[in-house]
C-alpha atoms as one frame of an Amber mdcrd trajectory, in Angstrom:
protein
 116.960 148.152 174.673 113.877 149.591 173.091 110.964 147.086 172.850 109.510
 146.500 169.385 105.976 147.687 168.930 103.304 145.516 167.351 103.414 147.541
 164.151 107.221 147.288 163.829 107.169 143.490 164.375 104.876 142.828 161.384
 107.438 143.565 158.624 110.046 141.473 160.431 107.667 138.537 160.750 106.743
 138.780 157.064 110.429 138.837 156.098 111.155 135.834 158.336 108.262 133.870
 156.787 109.538 134.658 153.299 113.044 133.491 154.206 111.655 130.217 155.581
 109.607 129.616 152.443 112.427 130.504 150.056 114.106 127.004 150.013 110.727
 125.379 149.389 109.923 127.753 146.544 113.338 127.171 144.973 112.873 123.391
 145.333 109.455 123.520 143.675 110.878 125.595 140.840 113.695 123.082 140.297
 111.254 120.146 140.367 109.059 121.946 137.852 112.073 122.538 135.642 113.014
 118.839 135.831 109.499 117.801 134.823 109.630 120.159 131.853 113.094 118.933
 130.913 112.015 115.237 130.875 110.383 114.683 127.492 107.994 111.830 126.826
 109.694 108.821 125.225 109.535 108.356 121.478 108.820 104.646 121.095 109.338
 102.208 118.247 107.732  98.839 118.924 109.060  95.813 117.034 106.703  93.504
 118.969 103.042  93.462 117.834 101.768  92.284 121.236 103.683  95.086 122.960
 102.186  97.583 120.522  98.738  96.328 121.525  99.598  96.761 125.187 100.718
 100.342 124.585  97.277 100.953 123.089  95.589  99.232 126.040  97.489 101.626
 128.326  96.254 104.606 126.252  99.852 105.597 125.506  99.736 105.127 121.725
 100.610 108.816 121.198 104.168 107.840 122.160 104.533 105.483 119.172 106.710
 106.738 116.313 107.331 103.375 114.624 105.854  99.865 114.417 105.891  96.600
 112.440 103.773  95.525 109.498 101.785  93.320 111.936 100.763  96.191 114.254
  97.301  96.727 112.791  96.081  99.402 115.201  99.217 101.490 114.797  99.122
 101.148 111.001  95.508 102.352 111.018  96.752 105.410 112.926  99.442 106.033
 110.278 102.355 105.137 112.541 105.381 104.569 110.250 106.203 100.914 109.531
 109.911 100.198 110.135 109.893  96.488 109.314 108.219  93.182 110.071 108.304
  91.316 113.369 111.527  89.640 112.182 113.267  92.002 109.748 113.933  95.654
 110.524 114.795  98.577 108.278 117.424 100.079 110.565 117.837 103.286 108.592
 114.100 103.938 108.575 113.851 103.090 112.273 116.585 105.519 113.315 115.037
 108.191 111.087 112.025 108.221 113.454 114.367 109.543 116.208 113.210 107.061
 118.877 114.480 107.246 122.440 113.166 103.768 123.296 112.812 100.628 121.181
 110.891  97.534 122.233 112.454  94.435 120.652 111.671  90.712 120.697 113.526
  87.404 120.558 113.212  87.656 116.767 115.003  91.005 116.558 118.445  90.473
 115.068 121.302  90.933 117.587 123.109  93.219 115.133 120.040  95.452 114.996
 119.992  95.735 118.773 123.722  96.484 118.873 123.388  99.158 116.199 120.560
 100.850 118.100 122.451 100.794 121.383 125.573 102.159 119.668 123.396 105.002
 118.404 122.490 105.819 122.011 118.953 104.431 121.805 117.620 102.453 124.761
 116.471  98.948 123.773 114.231  96.736 125.916 113.964  93.153 124.669 110.963
  91.002 125.551 110.665  87.221 125.472 107.420  85.416 124.717 105.587  85.028
 128.051 105.555  81.446 129.355 102.502  81.909 131.599  99.674  84.269 132.443
 101.729  85.548 135.392 104.513  86.382 132.928 102.024  88.274 130.739 101.044
  90.390 133.726 104.679  91.008 134.671 105.425  92.157 131.127 102.418  94.476
 131.170 103.616  96.066 134.402 107.108  96.509 132.946 105.741  98.242 129.849
 103.469 100.405 131.994 106.432 101.542 134.097 108.409 102.481 130.982 105.562
 104.552 129.537 104.496 106.093 132.850 101.152 104.334 133.200 101.635 102.061
 136.224  98.485 103.209 138.040  96.379 102.630 134.945  97.892  99.173 134.476
  97.150  98.125 138.049  93.536  99.257 137.768  93.115  97.344 134.518  94.785
  94.194 135.848  92.578  94.208 138.938  89.498  94.181 136.708  90.897  91.591
 134.276  92.049  89.260 137.064  88.632  89.415 138.671  87.160  88.252 135.371
  89.810  85.533 134.930  89.122  84.204 138.435  85.384  84.150 137.754  85.895
  82.178 134.519  88.224  79.717 136.280  85.616  79.091 138.964  82.929  78.644
 136.310  85.047  76.094 134.464  86.010  74.263 137.664  82.378  73.406 138.478
  81.497  72.431 134.899  81.033  68.634 134.751  82.983  68.233 131.498  86.810
  68.420 131.805  88.009  67.107 128.455  91.469  66.272 127.199  92.378  69.121
 124.858  94.853  69.978 122.140  95.523  73.590 121.136  96.869  73.720 117.604
  99.154  76.681 116.877 100.037  75.563 113.327  99.211  72.475 111.295 101.938
  71.999 108.687 104.305  71.481 110.401 102.238  70.659 113.464 102.753  72.807
 116.572 100.722  72.620 119.761 100.613  74.540 123.027 103.232  72.980 125.301
 103.520  73.299 129.069 106.060  76.116 128.687 103.638  78.527 126.983 100.953
  80.857 128.306  98.527  78.899 126.115  98.874  76.010 128.549  97.340  78.303
 131.167  94.452  78.997 128.789  93.837  75.247 128.534  94.029  74.568 132.261
  92.077  77.696 133.238  89.319  76.501 130.909  89.014  73.305 132.955  90.689
  71.076 130.362  93.733  68.805 130.485  96.476  69.603 128.004  97.487  66.443
 126.098 100.908  68.019 125.411 102.726  67.184 128.614 106.214  68.312 127.617
 107.870  71.713 127.470 109.679  73.084 124.441 108.549  74.676 121.205 105.580
  72.326 120.834 106.465  70.755 117.487 104.712  67.407 117.256 103.636  64.719
 114.834 100.059  63.653 114.193 100.733  60.192 115.616 101.343  61.747 119.020
  98.015  63.578 118.927  96.211  60.415 117.824  97.747  58.447 120.692  96.725
  61.075 123.256  93.187  61.146 121.796  91.997  64.684 122.625  88.287  65.202
 123.199  88.344  68.812 121.987  90.521  70.649 119.479  91.222  74.349 119.930
  92.248  75.550 116.458  94.026  78.885 116.247  93.090  80.498 112.946  95.604
  82.780 111.293  94.133  85.454 109.046  91.892  83.142 107.048  94.446  80.407
 106.415  92.843  77.067 105.556  95.791  75.082 106.939  94.800  73.604 110.267
  91.077  74.106 109.761  88.514  71.433 110.607  88.934  69.852 107.163  92.605
  69.167 107.915  91.562  66.870 110.785  88.720  64.963 109.151  90.920  62.056
 108.079  91.847  61.300 111.722  88.592  59.497 112.464  89.989  57.608 115.442
  90.371  60.855 117.440  87.420  61.457 119.765  87.315  65.198 119.045  87.045
  64.466 115.321  84.351  61.821 115.813  82.249  64.199 117.914  83.032  67.323
 115.876  84.454  69.134 118.892  86.324  71.926 117.123  86.697  75.307 118.783
  88.200  77.915 116.403  90.098  80.740 118.092  91.196  83.930 116.293  94.960
  84.149 115.967  94.947  87.914 116.424  93.654  87.304 119.951  95.254  84.049
 121.136  98.647  84.642 119.525  98.987  88.142 120.975  99.902  87.668 124.667
  98.348  90.640 126.416  96.198  90.576 129.574  93.148  91.745 127.618  93.616
  89.154 124.879  94.184  86.392 127.438  90.839  86.964 129.130  89.111  87.348
 125.745  90.491  83.974 124.621  89.528  82.346 127.921  85.997  83.710 127.533
  85.715  82.218 124.021  86.925  78.835 125.253  84.587  78.925 128.254  81.609
  79.821 126.062  82.340  76.889 123.741  82.841  74.348 126.542  79.695  75.500
 128.328  77.409  74.994 125.325
């Protein structure tokens, strides 16, 4: 058999290398095709707090529909498809969404109609704790392809939350507190809401010791005698303001004028960023 010379081996080696690389090149081409064939989701958010979280994740370009309470999205001219409770189904479907974020308030028939139309629906419940807020944020981040960004943000936010908790733990004043969600009828933050974590993280004791929706009567609040009142304000509404409490002179918080107003657009929107903002406001007030 004739031995191959060095010059005759080169083309054979080049051909062999090409044959070995061919499966890899084909695989890369297929992967590239799959990436191109996977379009970004078209999202309609029927949950104002979820809309805010999409903005926090810098994925607002995916929004094609929102509610009348989604202020950031409305400012960006995202079409309004209903309120947080009522939905214009025809208008929603006209936005051609591939993913809809719904809430406990979204009508079951609306969800069924969307699913029957082949649209994916993810329904969120109101978070019962700060841990639940974080879990929801991670879920949203996964659905919009921003998990790494979410983890980086949560690491920074949690560092700030931990610092505020430590600051409040060493503060000498640990008052009994009531967080008013609404005044007429009266609702307060119960132990089954994330707002209870705001109260305890601020170094206070929540006078509402039961779970549930937090509907109370004034007699209960008077009996528990809170030393500070956290009043959630809702878009300038006078109901539940300091004046509403002035007649309850036997309550220590009223006697001492310990009212801490909290903006509803922050406290009532359970996002990681809003949680730490609310905790900062409460800490600043209690540290004065």
